[in-house]
Amino acid sequence: MAREPQRIRRRERKNITSGIAHVNASFNNTMITITDAQGNAISWSSAGMMGFKGSRKSTPYAAQVAADDAGKKAAEHGVRTLEVEITSIRDVTPIPHNGVRPSKRRRV
């Protein structure tokens, strides 16, 4: 009994002329999501998805490559104009709760 080959379902092309680019930048990664006016995702990309690993994910160049990729994917669906919305830039600097343990008391 030979199995018939599975059909690869093509992504259906949405005819959307304008979209909104949501940029989510953190210290570790940058995510770009392109949506229509109602907020339904058309395409997305991130620096990690583009092959950047470790500290190189958080560079401006990695964000630029990810945005370019998300834009190309959105252009396949007919997007011509984009509005840019910066969702969040998170500062995750560690804050000490009680600091380090004090040194031993000096005896003279």
Short mmCIF file of C-alpha atoms in Angstrom, two decimals:
data_model
loop_
_atom_site.label_atom_id
_atom_site.label_comp_id
_atom_site.label_asym_id
_atom_site.label_seq_id
_atom_site.Cartn_x
_atom_site.Cartn_y
_atom_site.Cartn_z
CA MET A 1 0.00 0.00 0.00
CA ALA A 2 1.70 3.14 -1.20
CA ARG A 3 0.85 6.33 0.58
CA GLU A 4 -0.17 9.17 -1.66
CA PRO A 5 2.02 12.26 -1.25
CA GLN A 6 0.55 14.97 0.97
CA ARG A 7 -0.37 18.21 -0.72
CA ILE A 8 1.43 21.29 0.48
CA ARG A 9 -1.18 23.91 1.24
CA ARG A 10 -0.23 27.27 -0.25
CA ARG A 11 -0.57 30.34 1.89
CA GLU A 12 -3.60 32.22 0.62
CA ARG A 13 -2.83 35.72 -0.61
CA LYS A 14 -4.66 38.43 1.26
CA ASN A 15 -5.31 41.62 -0.69
CA ILE A 16 -4.54 44.24 1.95
CA THR A 17 -3.16 47.60 0.79
CA SER A 18 -2.14 49.17 4.10
CA GLY A 19 -0.93 47.77 7.40
CA ILE A 20 0.54 48.60 10.79
CA ALA A 21 4.04 47.51 11.81
CA HIS A 22 4.24 46.76 15.53
CA VAL A 23 7.82 46.88 16.83
CA ASN A 24 8.58 45.14 20.12
CA ALA A 25 12.18 45.86 21.12
CA SER A 26 13.80 44.43 24.22
CA PHE A 27 17.43 44.13 25.29
CA ASN A 28 17.50 40.54 24.02
CA ASN A 29 15.50 40.51 20.78
CA THR A 30 13.39 42.59 18.39
CA MET A 31 10.03 41.34 17.11
CA ILE A 32 8.25 42.98 14.17
CA THR A 33 4.61 42.08 13.50
CA ILE A 34 2.71 43.52 10.54
CA THR A 35 -1.06 43.58 10.96
CA ASP A 36 -4.05 44.93 9.08
CA ALA A 37 -6.17 47.80 10.43
CA GLN A 38 -8.19 45.43 12.65
CA GLY A 39 -5.05 43.96 14.24
CA ASN A 40 -4.99 40.59 12.45
CA ALA A 41 -1.39 39.49 11.85
CA ILE A 42 -0.29 39.39 8.21
CA SER A 43 3.39 38.60 8.75
CA TRP A 44 5.99 38.66 11.50
CA SER A 45 9.70 38.24 11.98
CA SER A 46 12.32 38.53 14.69
CA ALA A 47 16.06 38.88 14.93
CA GLY A 48 16.33 35.34 16.31
CA MET A 49 14.29 33.97 13.42
CA MET A 50 16.76 35.56 11.00
CA GLY A 51 19.59 33.46 12.44
CA PHE A 52 21.15 35.90 14.89
CA LYS A 53 22.11 34.27 18.16
CA GLY A 54 23.16 35.60 21.55
CA SER A 55 24.16 39.24 21.91
CA ARG A 56 23.97 39.84 18.14
CA LYS A 57 20.16 39.51 18.31
CA SER A 58 19.91 42.81 20.16
CA THR A 59 21.81 44.88 17.57
CA PRO A 60 20.13 47.50 15.36
CA TYR A 61 21.32 45.64 12.25
CA ALA A 62 19.53 42.46 13.35
CA ALA A 63 16.34 44.50 13.87
CA GLN A 64 16.75 46.02 10.40
CA VAL A 65 17.12 42.58 8.78
CA ALA A 66 14.06 41.30 10.66
CA ALA A 67 11.99 44.32 9.60
CA ASP A 68 13.08 43.83 5.99
CA ASP A 69 12.00 40.18 6.10
CA ALA A 70 8.62 41.00 7.66
CA GLY A 71 8.08 43.70 5.02
CA LYS A 72 8.84 41.32 2.15
CA LYS A 73 6.40 38.75 3.54
CA ALA A 74 3.72 41.45 3.91
CA ALA A 75 4.36 42.68 0.35
CA GLU A 76 3.47 39.19 -0.91
CA HIS A 77 0.00 39.77 0.57
CA GLY A 78 -0.38 43.10 -1.20
CA VAL A 79 0.68 45.56 1.52
CA ARG A 80 1.94 48.82 0.00
CA THR A 81 1.86 51.35 2.87
CA LEU A 82 2.84 50.86 6.50
CA GLU A 83 2.26 52.76 9.70
CA VAL A 84 4.89 52.14 12.39
CA GLU A 85 3.84 51.67 16.00
CA ILE A 86 6.45 51.01 18.68
CA THR A 87 4.77 48.63 21.10
CA SER A 88 7.36 48.50 23.85
CA ILE A 89 10.96 49.12 24.66
CA ARG A 90 11.55 47.22 27.88
CA ASP A 91 14.25 48.03 30.41
CA VAL A 92 14.95 44.89 32.42
CA THR A 93 17.84 46.24 34.51
CA PRO A 94 18.15 44.16 37.70
CA ILE A 95 17.12 46.04 40.85
CA PRO A 96 18.55 44.77 44.15
CA HIS A 97 15.94 44.10 46.84
CA ASN A 98 18.20 44.28 49.85
CA GLY A 99 21.69 44.55 48.39
CA VAL A 100 24.66 42.33 49.18
CA ARG A 101 25.54 40.99 52.61
CA PRO A 102 27.58 43.50 54.64
CA SER A 103 31.18 42.60 55.52
CA LYS A 104 32.16 41.31 58.97
CA ARG A 105 32.26 43.85 61.81
CA ARG A 106 35.79 45.19 62.39
CA ARG A 107 37.42 44.22 65.73
CA VAL A 108 40.28 46.31 67.08
#
